[in-house]
Amino acid sequence: QVHVVESGGDLVQAGGSLRLSCAASGSAFSVSAMGWYRQAPGKQRELVASVTSDGSTNYADSVKGRFTISGDSAKNTVFLQMNSLKPEDTGVYYCNAVFQGPIYKENYWGQGTQVTVST
């Protein structure tokens, strides 16, 4: 059974920093990509940042220059360093792990970690 576990969410003042961590385990296949998504109250879940096993990264325009994603595909871990946080960064942050099977990809989600940025 695959487990995806996030940690690091907290309450922080605007302008502060947080570091989120995520670890995926239990799959027989290799990770092809991991990423962070967030969902604010009343809004759809959106991509924040992702990283592939070859190191390619992708960021939402709203976080470019403030957030940095990094990962270790060998350990199936991914981190999100969030600096210069804004109240609009508030939401539940979900980790996503994609494993590459022999024919298809398997997609798993964590339970989420709450990030609250106060003014």
mmCIF file of C-alpha atoms in Angstrom:
data_model
loop_
_atom_site.group_PDB
_atom_site.id
_atom_site.type_symbol
_atom_site.label_atom_id
_atom_site.label_comp_id
_atom_site.label_asym_id
_atom_site.label_seq_id
_atom_site.Cartn_x
_atom_site.Cartn_y
_atom_site.Cartn_z
ATOM 1 C CA GLN A 1 0.000 0.000 0.000
ATOM 2 C CA VAL A 2 1.356 3.405 -0.986
ATOM 3 C CA HIS A 3 1.591 6.130 1.618
ATOM 4 C CA VAL A 4 2.166 9.822 0.932
ATOM 5 C CA VAL A 5 2.791 11.861 4.070
ATOM 6 C CA GLU A 6 3.213 15.628 4.282
ATOM 7 C CA SER A 7 4.475 17.747 7.155
ATOM 8 C CA GLY A 8 5.538 21.295 7.884
ATOM 9 C CA GLY A 9 2.330 23.278 7.662
ATOM 10 C CA ASP A 10 1.854 25.987 10.240
ATOM 11 C CA LEU A 11 0.552 29.448 11.038
ATOM 12 C CA VAL A 12 2.999 32.141 9.958
ATOM 13 C CA GLN A 13 2.953 35.896 9.545
ATOM 14 C CA ALA A 14 3.069 37.511 6.131
ATOM 15 C CA GLY A 15 6.642 37.780 4.935
ATOM 16 C CA GLY A 16 7.684 34.665 6.819
ATOM 17 C CA SER A 17 8.914 31.302 5.606
ATOM 18 C CA LEU A 18 7.910 27.658 5.868
ATOM 19 C CA ARG A 19 9.358 24.422 4.587
ATOM 20 C CA LEU A 20 7.038 21.576 3.660
ATOM 21 C CA SER A 21 8.214 17.985 3.439
ATOM 22 C CA CYS A 22 6.679 14.961 1.775
ATOM 23 C CA ALA A 23 7.674 11.325 1.660
ATOM 24 C CA ALA A 24 6.107 8.603 -0.478
ATOM 25 C CA SER A 25 6.561 4.920 0.214
ATOM 26 C CA GLY A 26 5.152 1.499 -0.547
ATOM 27 C CA SER A 27 5.245 1.372 -4.343
ATOM 28 C CA ALA A 28 7.223 -1.172 -6.311
ATOM 29 C CA PHE A 29 7.763 1.395 -9.049
ATOM 30 C CA SER A 30 9.996 4.438 -9.386
ATOM 31 C CA VAL A 31 8.799 7.976 -8.878
ATOM 32 C CA SER A 32 8.500 9.884 -12.133
ATOM 33 C CA ALA A 33 7.366 13.154 -10.573
ATOM 34 C CA MET A 34 6.298 14.720 -7.299
ATOM 35 C CA GLY A 35 4.567 17.979 -6.680
ATOM 36 C CA TRP A 36 2.694 20.287 -4.378
ATOM 37 C CA TYR A 37 -0.850 21.475 -4.894
ATOM 38 C CA ARG A 38 -2.925 23.761 -2.712
ATOM 39 C CA GLN A 39 -6.571 24.378 -2.147
ATOM 40 C CA ALA A 40 -7.861 27.571 -0.611
ATOM 41 C CA PRO A 41 -11.355 27.744 0.908
ATOM 42 C CA GLY A 42 -13.963 27.884 -1.821
ATOM 43 C CA LYS A 43 -11.423 27.389 -4.589
ATOM 44 C CA GLN A 44 -10.253 24.500 -6.727
ATOM 45 C CA ARG A 45 -7.045 22.672 -6.045
ATOM 46 C CA GLU A 46 -4.191 24.191 -8.035
ATOM 47 C CA LEU A 47 -0.637 23.259 -8.883
ATOM 48 C CA VAL A 48 1.992 25.110 -6.844
ATOM 49 C CA ALA A 49 5.166 23.397 -8.012
ATOM 50 C CA SER A 50 6.353 20.085 -9.361
ATOM 51 C CA VAL A 51 9.622 18.310 -10.038
ATOM 52 C CA THR A 52 10.333 15.334 -12.271
ATOM 53 C CA SER A 53 12.797 12.536 -11.658
ATOM 54 C CA ASP A 54 15.253 14.192 -14.054
ATOM 55 C CA GLY A 55 15.103 17.439 -12.082
ATOM 56 C CA SER A 56 12.825 19.518 -14.265
ATOM 57 C CA THR A 57 10.703 21.934 -12.252
ATOM 58 C CA ASN A 58 7.489 23.799 -12.878
ATOM 59 C CA TYR A 59 5.976 26.611 -10.813
ATOM 60 C CA ALA A 60 2.717 28.480 -10.694
ATOM 61 C CA ASP A 61 3.241 32.084 -11.753
ATOM 62 C CA SER A 62 2.027 33.287 -8.366
ATOM 63 C CA VAL A 63 4.899 31.602 -6.505
ATOM 64 C CA LYS A 64 7.796 32.057 -8.906
ATOM 65 C CA GLY A 65 10.743 33.700 -7.181
ATOM 66 C CA ARG A 66 9.344 32.936 -3.715
ATOM 67 C CA PHE A 67 8.976 29.153 -3.579
ATOM 68 C CA THR A 68 11.552 26.488 -4.370
ATOM 69 C CA ILE A 69 10.805 22.814 -4.896
ATOM 70 C CA SER A 70 13.458 20.174 -4.462
ATOM 71 C CA GLY A 71 13.361 16.428 -4.366
ATOM 72 C CA ASP A 72 15.272 13.221 -4.000
ATOM 73 C CA SER A 73 13.846 10.639 -6.395
ATOM 74 C CA ALA A 74 15.954 7.894 -4.832
ATOM 75 C CA LYS A 75 14.283 8.533 -1.472
ATOM 76 C CA ASN A 76 10.882 9.490 -2.887
ATOM 77 C CA THR A 77 10.918 12.758 -1.000
ATOM 78 C CA VAL A 78 10.056 16.296 -2.022
ATOM 79 C CA PHE A 79 10.362 19.616 -0.239
ATOM 80 C CA LEU A 80 8.830 23.028 -0.765
ATOM 81 C CA GLN A 81 10.684 26.028 0.616
ATOM 82 C CA MET A 82 8.250 28.913 0.846
ATOM 83 C CA ASN A 83 9.610 32.412 1.414
ATOM 84 C CA SER A 84 7.983 35.829 1.468
ATOM 85 C CA LEU A 85 4.646 34.241 2.253
ATOM 86 C CA LYS A 86 1.474 36.151 1.530
ATOM 87 C CA PRO A 87 -2.038 35.762 2.965
ATOM 88 C CA GLU A 88 -3.163 34.478 -0.436
ATOM 89 C CA ASP A 89 -0.805 31.514 0.017
ATOM 90 C CA THR A 90 -3.132 30.236 2.726
ATOM 91 C CA GLY A 91 -4.636 26.836 2.058
ATOM 92 C CA VAL A 92 -4.268 23.114 2.455
ATOM 93 C CA TYR A 93 -1.140 21.931 0.685
ATOM 94 C CA TYR A 94 -1.257 18.467 -0.813
ATOM 95 C CA CYS A 95 1.653 16.359 -1.953
ATOM 96 C CA ASN A 96 1.264 14.368 -5.143
ATOM 97 C CA ALA A 97 3.451 11.435 -6.160
ATOM 98 C CA VAL A 98 3.416 9.822 -9.594
ATOM 99 C CA PHE A 99 4.938 6.380 -9.965
ATOM 100 C CA GLN A 100 5.840 4.967 -13.365
ATOM 101 C CA GLY A 101 4.606 1.408 -13.750
ATOM 102 C CA PRO A 102 5.427 -0.882 -16.697
ATOM 103 C CA ILE A 103 2.412 0.295 -18.670
ATOM 104 C CA TYR A 104 0.721 3.156 -16.863
ATOM 105 C CA LYS A 105 1.387 5.759 -14.183
ATOM 106 C CA GLU A 106 0.034 5.563 -10.663
ATOM 107 C CA ASN A 107 -1.025 8.791 -8.986
ATOM 108 C CA TYR A 108 -1.213 9.201 -5.196
ATOM 109 C CA TRP A 109 -2.120 12.049 -2.849
ATOM 110 C CA GLY A 110 -1.312 12.853 0.726
ATOM 111 C CA GLN A 111 -3.855 13.980 3.302
ATOM 112 C CA GLY A 112 -2.720 17.589 3.190
ATOM 113 C CA THR A 113 -1.064 20.025 5.571
ATOM 114 C CA GLN A 114 -2.545 23.385 6.524
ATOM 115 C CA VAL A 115 -0.643 26.582 5.779
ATOM 116 C CA THR A 116 -2.095 29.779 7.190
ATOM 117 C CA VAL A 117 -0.504 33.151 6.512
ATOM 118 C CA SER A 118 -1.741 35.972 8.697
ATOM 119 C CA THR A 119 -1.586 39.684 7.940
#
